[in-house]
Structure formats: structure tokens, C-alpha cells
mmCIF file of C-alpha atoms and ligand atoms in Angstrom:
data_model
loop_
_atom_site.group_PDB
_atom_site.id
_atom_site.type_symbol
_atom_site.label_atom_id
_atom_site.label_comp_id
_atom_site.label_asym_id
_atom_site.label_seq_id
_atom_site.Cartn_x
_atom_site.Cartn_y
_atom_site.Cartn_z
ATOM 1 C CA MET I 1 0.000 0.000 0.000
ATOM 2 C CA ILE I 2 2.652 2.453 1.117
ATOM 3 C CA GLN I 3 5.158 1.484 -1.518
ATOM 4 C CA ARG I 4 3.153 2.571 -4.536
ATOM 5 C CA VAL I 5 3.441 6.263 -3.819
ATOM 6 C CA LEU I 6 6.859 6.066 -2.260
ATOM 7 C CA ARG I 7 8.449 4.649 -5.367
ATOM 8 C CA GLN I 8 7.436 7.460 -7.687
ATOM 9 C CA SER I 9 10.498 9.554 -7.392
ATOM 10 C CA PRO I 10 11.453 12.693 -9.218
ATOM 11 C CA ALA I 11 15.057 11.731 -8.556
ATOM 12 C CA ARG I 12 14.627 8.265 -9.975
ATOM 13 C CA ALA I 13 13.259 9.631 -13.202
ATOM 14 C CA GLU I 14 16.490 11.546 -13.648
ATOM 15 C CA SER I 15 18.759 8.576 -13.063
ATOM 16 C CA SER I 16 18.999 6.431 -16.130
ATOM 17 C CA SER I 17 21.453 3.670 -15.321
ATOM 18 C CA GLY I 18 19.981 0.197 -15.800
ATOM 19 C CA ARG I 19 23.194 -1.209 -14.367
ATOM 20 C CA ALA I 20 22.547 0.371 -10.998
ATOM 21 C CA GLU I 21 19.090 -1.176 -10.879
ATOM 22 C CA SER I 22 20.414 -4.698 -11.278
ATOM 23 C CA ALA I 23 23.560 -4.452 -9.129
ATOM 24 C CA VAL I 24 23.660 -5.767 -5.569
ATOM 25 C CA PRO I 25 22.539 -2.790 -3.495
ATOM 26 C CA VAL I 26 25.091 -3.186 -0.701
ATOM 27 C CA ARG I 27 28.270 -5.214 -0.582
ATOM 28 C CA LEU I 28 31.162 -4.730 1.823
ATOM 29 C CA GLU I 29 34.206 -6.843 1.139
ATOM 30 C CA ASN I 30 37.132 -7.261 3.530
ATOM 31 C CA VAL I 31 36.447 -3.905 5.090
ATOM 32 C CA SER I 32 38.687 -2.744 7.912
ATOM 33 C CA HIS I 33 38.607 0.660 9.471
ATOM 34 C CA GLU I 34 40.789 2.526 11.896
ATOM 35 C CA TYR I 35 39.774 5.859 13.324
ATOM 36 C CA GLY I 36 42.416 8.400 14.091
ATOM 37 C CA THR I 37 45.077 7.294 11.651
ATOM 38 C CA GLY I 38 47.344 10.195 10.917
ATOM 39 C CA GLY I 39 46.804 11.568 14.413
ATOM 40 C CA GLY I 40 44.744 14.535 13.222
ATOM 41 C CA ARG I 41 41.519 13.630 14.946
ATOM 42 C CA PHE I 42 43.171 13.319 18.329
ATOM 43 C CA GLY I 43 45.373 16.365 17.975
ATOM 44 C CA SER I 44 48.940 16.230 19.138
ATOM 45 C CA GLY I 45 50.387 13.595 21.416
ATOM 46 C CA PRO I 46 50.882 9.901 20.912
ATOM 47 C CA ASP I 47 49.439 8.433 17.730
ATOM 48 C CA ARG I 48 46.242 6.759 18.931
ATOM 49 C CA THR I 49 44.120 4.710 16.617
ATOM 50 C CA VAL I 50 40.964 2.726 17.205
ATOM 51 C CA THR I 51 40.288 -0.320 15.099
ATOM 52 C CA ALA I 52 36.546 -0.172 14.501
ATOM 53 C CA LEU I 53 36.188 -2.875 11.817
ATOM 54 C CA ARG I 54 38.316 -5.876 10.908
ATOM 55 C CA ASP I 55 37.878 -7.699 7.641
ATOM 56 C CA VAL I 56 34.106 -7.298 7.448
ATOM 57 C CA THR I 57 32.341 -8.900 4.473
ATOM 58 C CA ILE I 58 28.573 -8.523 4.333
ATOM 59 C CA SER I 59 25.911 -7.781 1.781
ATOM 60 C CA CYS I 60 22.281 -6.790 1.589
ATOM 61 C CA ALA I 61 20.069 -7.713 -1.332
ATOM 62 C CA ARG I 62 17.088 -5.832 -2.690
ATOM 63 C CA GLY I 63 14.035 -6.620 -0.583
ATOM 64 C CA GLU I 64 16.178 -7.765 2.308
ATOM 65 C CA ILE I 65 16.338 -6.334 5.817
ATOM 66 C CA VAL I 66 19.671 -7.008 7.477
ATOM 67 C CA GLY I 67 19.982 -6.411 11.203
ATOM 68 C CA LEU I 68 23.379 -5.423 12.608
ATOM 69 C CA GLU I 69 23.699 -6.536 16.177
ATOM 70 C CA GLY I 70 26.440 -6.163 18.726
ATOM 71 C CA PRO I 71 27.356 -4.290 21.887
ATOM 72 C CA SER I 72 28.118 -0.604 21.923
ATOM 73 C CA GLY I 73 31.419 0.012 20.183
ATOM 74 C CA SER I 74 31.290 -3.145 18.071
ATOM 75 C CA GLY I 75 31.287 -1.211 14.785
ATOM 76 C CA LYS I 76 27.632 -1.005 13.755
ATOM 77 C CA SER I 77 27.539 2.730 13.111
ATOM 78 C CA THR I 78 30.858 2.599 11.306
ATOM 79 C CA ILE I 79 29.397 0.088 8.844
ATOM 80 C CA LEU I 80 26.337 2.248 8.237
ATOM 81 C CA HIS I 81 28.491 5.330 7.719
ATOM 82 C CA ALA I 82 30.601 3.432 5.218
ATOM 83 C CA ILE I 83 27.494 2.327 3.292
ATOM 84 C CA ALA I 84 26.285 5.928 3.263
ATOM 85 C CA GLY I 85 29.663 7.088 1.985
ATOM 86 C CA LEU I 86 30.105 9.286 5.050
ATOM 87 C CA LEU I 87 33.462 7.645 5.650
ATOM 88 C CA VAL I 88 35.878 5.688 3.519
ATOM 89 C CA PRO I 89 37.250 2.651 5.324
ATOM 90 C CA THR I 90 40.978 2.245 5.714
ATOM 91 C CA ASP I 91 40.834 -0.965 3.729
ATOM 92 C CA GLY I 92 38.453 -2.993 1.589
ATOM 93 C CA SER I 93 35.634 -2.136 -0.783
ATOM 94 C CA VAL I 94 32.159 -0.770 -0.139
ATOM 95 C CA GLU I 95 29.946 -1.257 -3.150
ATOM 96 C CA VAL I 96 26.612 0.492 -3.360
ATOM 97 C CA LEU I 97 24.655 -0.465 -6.463
ATOM 98 C CA GLY I 98 27.841 -1.739 -8.020
ATOM 99 C CA THR I 99 29.919 1.377 -7.394
ATOM 100 C CA ASN I 100 32.913 1.041 -5.098
ATOM 101 C CA LEU I 101 32.680 4.122 -2.909
ATOM 102 C CA ALA I 102 36.288 3.729 -1.778
ATOM 103 C CA THR I 103 37.472 4.747 -5.250
ATOM 104 C CA ARG I 104 35.195 7.784 -5.523
ATOM 105 C CA SER I 105 35.761 11.384 -4.534
ATOM 106 C CA SER I 106 33.907 12.843 -1.615
ATOM 107 C CA ARG I 107 31.746 14.766 -4.062
ATOM 108 C CA GLU I 108 30.782 11.640 -5.966
ATOM 109 C CA ARG I 109 30.008 9.836 -2.735
ATOM 110 C CA THR I 110 27.739 12.666 -1.683
ATOM 111 C CA ARG I 111 25.966 12.526 -5.014
ATOM 112 C CA LEU I 112 25.464 8.776 -4.726
ATOM 113 C CA ARG I 113 24.204 9.090 -1.176
ATOM 114 C CA ARG I 114 21.688 11.786 -2.053
ATOM 115 C CA ARG I 115 20.218 9.733 -4.843
ATOM 116 C CA HIS I 116 20.404 6.216 -3.531
ATOM 117 C CA VAL I 117 20.806 6.036 0.238
ATOM 118 C CA GLY I 118 18.247 7.104 2.833
ATOM 119 C CA ILE I 119 19.487 7.525 6.390
ATOM 120 C CA VAL I 120 17.472 7.215 9.593
ATOM 121 C CA PHE I 121 19.171 8.194 12.861
ATOM 122 C CA GLN I 122 18.414 7.308 16.448
ATOM 123 C CA ARG I 123 17.797 10.943 17.374
ATOM 124 C CA PHE I 124 15.846 11.840 14.229
ATOM 125 C CA HIS I 125 18.124 14.768 13.208
ATOM 126 C CA LEU I 126 15.252 16.930 12.035
ATOM 127 C CA LEU I 127 15.873 20.632 11.552
ATOM 128 C CA PRO I 128 13.983 22.262 14.447
ATOM 129 C CA SER I 129 12.971 25.422 12.586
ATOM 130 C CA LEU I 130 11.424 23.590 9.635
ATOM 131 C CA SER I 131 7.961 22.046 9.391
ATOM 132 C CA ALA I 132 7.576 18.311 8.995
ATOM 133 C CA ARG I 133 6.954 18.845 5.289
ATOM 134 C CA ALA I 134 9.992 21.071 4.808
ATOM 135 C CA ASN I 135 12.164 18.520 6.601
ATOM 136 C CA VAL I 136 10.916 15.753 4.325
ATOM 137 C CA ALA I 137 11.408 17.927 1.248
ATOM 138 C CA LEU I 138 14.961 18.920 2.154
ATOM 139 C CA PRO I 139 16.778 16.093 0.307
ATOM 140 C CA LEU I 140 14.882 17.092 -2.831
ATOM 141 C CA VAL I 141 16.241 20.629 -2.617
ATOM 142 C CA GLN I 142 19.722 19.158 -2.874
ATOM 143 C CA LEU I 143 18.625 17.139 -5.906
ATOM 144 C CA GLY I 144 17.314 20.228 -7.643
ATOM 145 C CA VAL I 145 13.664 19.164 -7.678
ATOM 146 C CA ALA I 146 11.229 22.030 -8.290
ATOM 147 C CA ARG I 147 9.452 23.505 -5.289
ATOM 148 C CA SER I 148 5.927 22.435 -6.185
ATOM 149 C CA LYS I 149 7.070 18.872 -6.802
ATOM 150 C CA ARG I 150 8.959 18.859 -3.518
ATOM 151 C CA ARG I 151 5.907 19.968 -1.622
ATOM 152 C CA SER I 152 3.564 17.477 -3.208
ATOM 153 C CA ARG I 153 5.963 14.593 -2.750
ATOM 154 C CA ALA I 154 6.698 15.516 0.874
ATOM 155 C CA THR I 155 2.986 15.778 1.595
ATOM 156 C CA ALA I 156 2.338 12.392 -0.024
ATOM 157 C CA LEU I 157 5.156 10.812 1.977
ATOM 158 C CA LEU I 158 3.850 12.249 5.233
ATOM 159 C CA GLU I 159 0.407 10.880 4.402
ATOM 160 C CA GLN I 160 1.943 7.496 3.743
ATOM 161 C CA VAL I 161 3.668 7.399 7.116
ATOM 162 C CA GLY I 162 0.422 8.341 8.846
ATOM 163 C CA LEU I 163 1.115 12.023 9.437
ATOM 164 C CA ALA I 164 -1.344 13.710 7.084
ATOM 165 C CA ASP I 165 -2.466 15.955 9.936
ATOM 166 C CA ARG I 166 1.056 16.933 10.996
ATOM 167 C CA VAL I 167 2.373 18.385 7.748
ATOM 168 C CA THR I 168 2.931 21.921 9.009
ATOM 169 C CA HIS I 169 3.944 20.992 12.564
ATOM 170 C CA LEU I 170 7.427 21.743 13.832
ATOM 171 C CA PRO I 171 9.495 18.871 15.237
ATOM 172 C CA ARG I 172 9.019 20.133 18.813
ATOM 173 C CA GLU I 173 5.256 19.851 18.351
ATOM 174 C CA LEU I 174 5.545 16.144 17.540
ATOM 175 C CA SER I 175 6.002 13.066 19.708
ATOM 176 C CA GLY I 176 9.141 10.954 19.437
ATOM 177 C CA GLY I 177 7.395 8.369 17.295
ATOM 178 C CA GLU I 178 6.011 11.062 15.011
ATOM 179 C CA ARG I 179 9.451 12.626 14.656
ATOM 180 C CA GLN I 180 10.899 9.294 13.638
ATOM 181 C CA ARG I 181 8.101 8.886 11.097
ATOM 182 C CA VAL I 182 9.012 12.265 9.656
ATOM 183 C CA ALA I 183 12.641 11.146 9.530
ATOM 184 C CA ILE I 184 11.639 7.960 7.728
ATOM 185 C CA ALA I 185 9.566 9.963 5.255
ATOM 186 C CA ARG I 186 12.604 12.190 4.685
ATOM 187 C CA SER I 187 14.826 9.162 4.138
ATOM 188 C CA LEU I 188 12.427 8.098 1.370
ATOM 189 C CA ALA I 189 12.242 11.462 -0.360
ATOM 190 C CA ALA I 190 14.683 10.582 -3.130
ATOM 191 C CA ASP I 191 13.216 7.079 -3.401
ATOM 192 C CA PRO I 192 16.494 5.440 -2.376
ATOM 193 C CA ASP I 193 17.442 1.861 -3.173
ATOM 194 C CA VAL I 194 19.198 1.556 0.151
ATOM 195 C CA ILE I 195 18.101 2.602 3.626
ATOM 196 C CA VAL I 196 20.419 2.573 6.619
ATOM 197 C CA ALA I 197 18.906 3.026 10.056
ATOM 198 C CA ASP I 198 21.060 3.484 13.143
ATOM 199 C CA GLU I 199 19.195 2.376 16.279
ATOM 200 C CA PRO I 200 15.942 3.788 14.866
ATOM 201 C CA THR I 201 13.873 2.722 17.864
ATOM 202 C CA GLY I 202 16.497 3.568 20.483
ATOM 203 C CA GLU I 203 14.724 6.708 21.684
ATOM 204 C CA LEU I 204 11.205 5.306 21.554
ATOM 205 C CA ASP I 205 9.032 3.352 23.955
ATOM 206 C CA THR I 206 8.301 -0.241 23.037
ATOM 207 C CA ALA I 207 4.893 0.260 21.417
ATOM 208 C CA THR I 208 6.031 3.279 19.407
ATOM 209 C CA GLY I 209 9.212 1.458 18.436
ATOM 210 C CA THR I 210 7.141 -1.434 17.125
ATOM 211 C CA ASP I 211 5.087 0.936 14.961
ATOM 212 C CA VAL I 212 8.193 2.594 13.567
ATOM 213 C CA LEU I 213 9.705 -0.796 12.860
ATOM 214 C CA GLU I 214 6.598 -1.934 11.002
ATOM 215 C CA LEU I 215 6.822 1.182 8.905
ATOM 216 C CA LEU I 216 10.489 0.548 8.079
ATOM 217 C CA THR I 217 9.716 -3.041 7.154
ATOM 218 C CA ASP I 218 6.845 -1.896 4.991
ATOM 219 C CA VAL I 219 8.789 0.734 3.070
ATOM 220 C CA GLY I 220 11.763 -1.588 2.772
ATOM 221 C CA HIS I 221 10.061 -4.288 0.798
ATOM 222 C CA ASP I 222 11.807 -3.573 -2.516
ATOM 223 C CA ARG I 223 14.861 -1.792 -1.161
ATOM 224 C CA ALA I 224 17.906 -2.954 0.754
ATOM 225 C CA VAL I 225 17.577 -2.035 4.421
ATOM 226 C CA VAL I 226 20.358 -2.272 6.991
ATOM 227 C CA ILE I 227 19.323 -1.608 10.579
ATOM 228 C CA ALA I 228 21.738 -1.368 13.498
ATOM 229 C CA SER I 229 20.138 -2.214 16.792
ATOM 230 C CA HIS I 230 20.472 -4.046 20.033
ATOM 231 C CA ASP I 231 16.749 -4.282 20.412
ATOM 232 C CA ASP I 232 15.437 -7.851 20.125
ATOM 233 C CA ASP I 233 12.195 -6.832 18.426
ATOM 234 C CA THR I 234 14.082 -4.934 15.767
ATOM 235 C CA LEU I 235 16.373 -7.843 15.128
ATOM 236 C CA ALA I 236 13.414 -10.230 14.992
ATOM 237 C CA ALA I 237 11.987 -8.151 12.140
ATOM 238 C CA ALA I 238 15.154 -8.562 10.086
ATOM 239 C CA ASP I 239 15.475 -11.250 7.433
ATOM 240 C CA ARG I 240 19.058 -11.831 8.499
ATOM 241 C CA VAL I 241 21.065 -10.764 11.533
ATOM 242 C CA VAL I 242 24.783 -10.057 11.381
ATOM 243 C CA THR I 243 26.476 -10.147 14.783
ATOM 244 C CA LEU I 244 29.551 -8.027 15.452
ATOM 245 C CA ARG I 245 32.046 -8.178 18.292
ATOM 246 C CA ASP I 246 34.909 -5.710 18.424
ATOM 247 C CA GLY I 247 34.570 -4.930 14.744
ATOM 248 C CA VAL I 248 34.527 -8.564 13.652
ATOM 249 C CA VAL I 249 31.554 -10.404 12.145
ATOM 250 C CA VAL I 250 31.044 -13.366 14.450
ATOM 251 C CA SER I 251 27.886 -14.649 12.786
ATOM 252 C CA ASP I 252 25.918 -13.878 9.657
ATOM 253 C CA GLY I 253 22.447 -15.305 9.227
ATOM 254 C CA GLY I 254 21.589 -16.163 12.796
HETATM 255 P P1 ADP K 1 28.603 0.929 17.536
HETATM 256 O O1 ADP K 1 27.769 1.713 16.580
HETATM 257 O O2 ADP K 1 28.437 -0.552 17.397
HETATM 258 O O3 ADP K 1 28.415 1.372 18.948
HETATM 259 P P2 ADP K 1 30.847 2.359 16.372
HETATM 260 O O4 ADP K 1 30.915 1.986 14.947
HETATM 261 O O5 ADP K 1 30.260 3.666 16.719
HETATM 262 O O6 ADP K 1 30.145 1.162 17.182
HETATM 263 O O7 ADP K 1 32.316 2.343 16.987
HETATM 264 C C1 ADP K 1 33.261 1.317 16.760
HETATM 265 C C2 ADP K 1 34.561 1.693 17.450
HETATM 266 O O8 ADP K 1 35.098 2.852 16.831
HETATM 267 C C3 ADP K 1 34.407 2.030 18.920
HETATM 268 O O9 ADP K 1 35.581 1.595 19.585
HETATM 269 C C4 ADP K 1 34.323 3.540 18.921
HETATM 270 O O10 ADP K 1 34.809 4.062 20.124
HETATM 271 C C5 ADP K 1 35.226 3.904 17.756
HETATM 272 N N1 ADP K 1 34.832 5.152 17.101
HETATM 273 C C6 ADP K 1 33.623 5.420 16.535
HETATM 274 N N2 ADP K 1 33.620 6.638 15.981
HETATM 275 C C7 ADP K 1 34.846 7.165 16.197
HETATM 276 C C8 ADP K 1 35.471 8.397 15.858
HETATM 277 N N3 ADP K 1 34.817 9.333 15.165
HETATM 278 N N4 ADP K 1 36.752 8.587 16.246
HETATM 279 C C9 ADP K 1 37.408 7.643 16.932
HETATM 280 N N5 ADP K 1 36.899 6.460 17.269
HETATM 281 C C10 ADP K 1 35.621 6.212 16.914
HETATM 282 MG MG1 MG K 2 26.331 3.129 16.969
#
């Protein structure tokens, strides 16, 4: 029901590559990552590095929901950031729709992310001064979609996530669950092939979290969805659970 409207994307119409449509949406191969190499992030002093990922190989197919599980610090967010092209791992390849992000410039990664990857954060990350509709429309501004189209698509998305009567509300006028619905609507604005969600129910009570999860499952049915969580209900909703410990995949498919 939801998917029909959500898949009619102005952005999609502009992207023409048949290759991207058929490629595996997400594939990480032998990915290792160290934070702080070069010493810049930690300033002066001894060269401290943190190994966040070690030789991680995972993939997510279209229509699949992969849960990333593991204790705090096990590398879940680092994987999601790599998929979103927000960081380039120290080693290995991160393919999104057949493009290895590690070989692309920061500008190209940004372009790929805007078109193909929707991101949902634990703390929503809505702009407080913008209405729900303007928040949802924001990714379309970056894609150069005309204002009237942005508005109509954002309104349709908000209707689809059950917020038809909250279109002009500001984030502070919404409940936590409603804010996360807005954030999910925003993540869908460009009709992405890939959605990454980092502890999307972490700030919500159980019942609200379940609703948000149902929504993510629903909108994910013909996309690739990777959800990091240590919430059992979230992981139960995944088609496959990848377990991480200290940056290492200790099981895949449990
Ligand atoms: P998770 O999401 O599973 O809690 P993260 O991917 O955030 O794990 O972190 C993995 C490891 O990398 C942890 O040891 C964490 O402290 C470290 N780390 C994460 N982000 C940074 C950063 N920006 N700079 C330095 N170390 C980081
Ligand atoms: Mg995290």
C-alpha cells in the first residue's frame, strides 16, 4: 500500500542507469577501518588509533532487511556510515549499487548518497525550525527538484507514514514516534534503493518502536535495508542478523 506512492520519485526519473538497478545494493568486502590514523583527529600527542572494523564482508540484497547486532562500540555505526559514503574505510571495498565508494571522490560519494541512500538516525536529526513537510522535502532541494514537486511529494510521503495531519507541525510539536516517522519519510524522499537506520527505535518506547519498525519493514520491501540495533524486536523483524564483536563479524544469518 505504502510502496506505490513512495516509489514514484522525481530523482529516480532523472537517473537512467539500468546497471545500478540490477547491481547488488550493498556489498562490503574485507572492510577494515581505523579511526584516528594520521593523528589529526586526536590532535597532538601519541598516535592513537581505534580499530573499529576488521575484515568485514557482508551484503544486503534488494528486498532484504539485514539487522546489525552487537554491543556498543562493536562497529555497527561505522558500517552504516561506510554504506552511506560518510566515511571511507581504511581498507576494503564498499559497493553500493555496483559502485565502489572507496574509489570515488567525496563529491561523488555525496551525489550517490543523495540519490540512492536514505538515512534514519536514532535521534531523528530533524531541523527544528522547519515544518515536517519542509524537513521531508529537504533532500529534494539538494537534488534540484522544483518547489511544487517537492511539496507534493513531501505531503504524499507524510500521508503514507500516517502524518497527514502533521504536515505543518514543527518537530518540537511532535512526539518521538512522530518525529521518527518524519525522519523515515525524509529518508524516502529521493526514493532510495538503500536505507540505513542506526538504532531507529532507540529513543522510543516499546509500542512506538514497534510501529516505527513496522513502517520501516513496509517501506523496505523492494529496497535494501540495513538496521543497526540491540533491540530484540528490531532484530526479529530482520530477514538476516549479522552479529559483530569488536569490529569482527562473528555470525551472519543467525
Ligand atoms: P557501535 O555503533 O556498534 O556502537 P561504532 O561503529 O560507533 O560502534 O564504533 C566502533 C569503534 O570505533 C568504537 O571503539 C568507537 O569508540 C570507535 N569510534 C567510533 N567513531 C569514532 C570516531 N569518530 N573517532 C574515533 N573512534 C571512533
Ligand atoms: Mg552506533
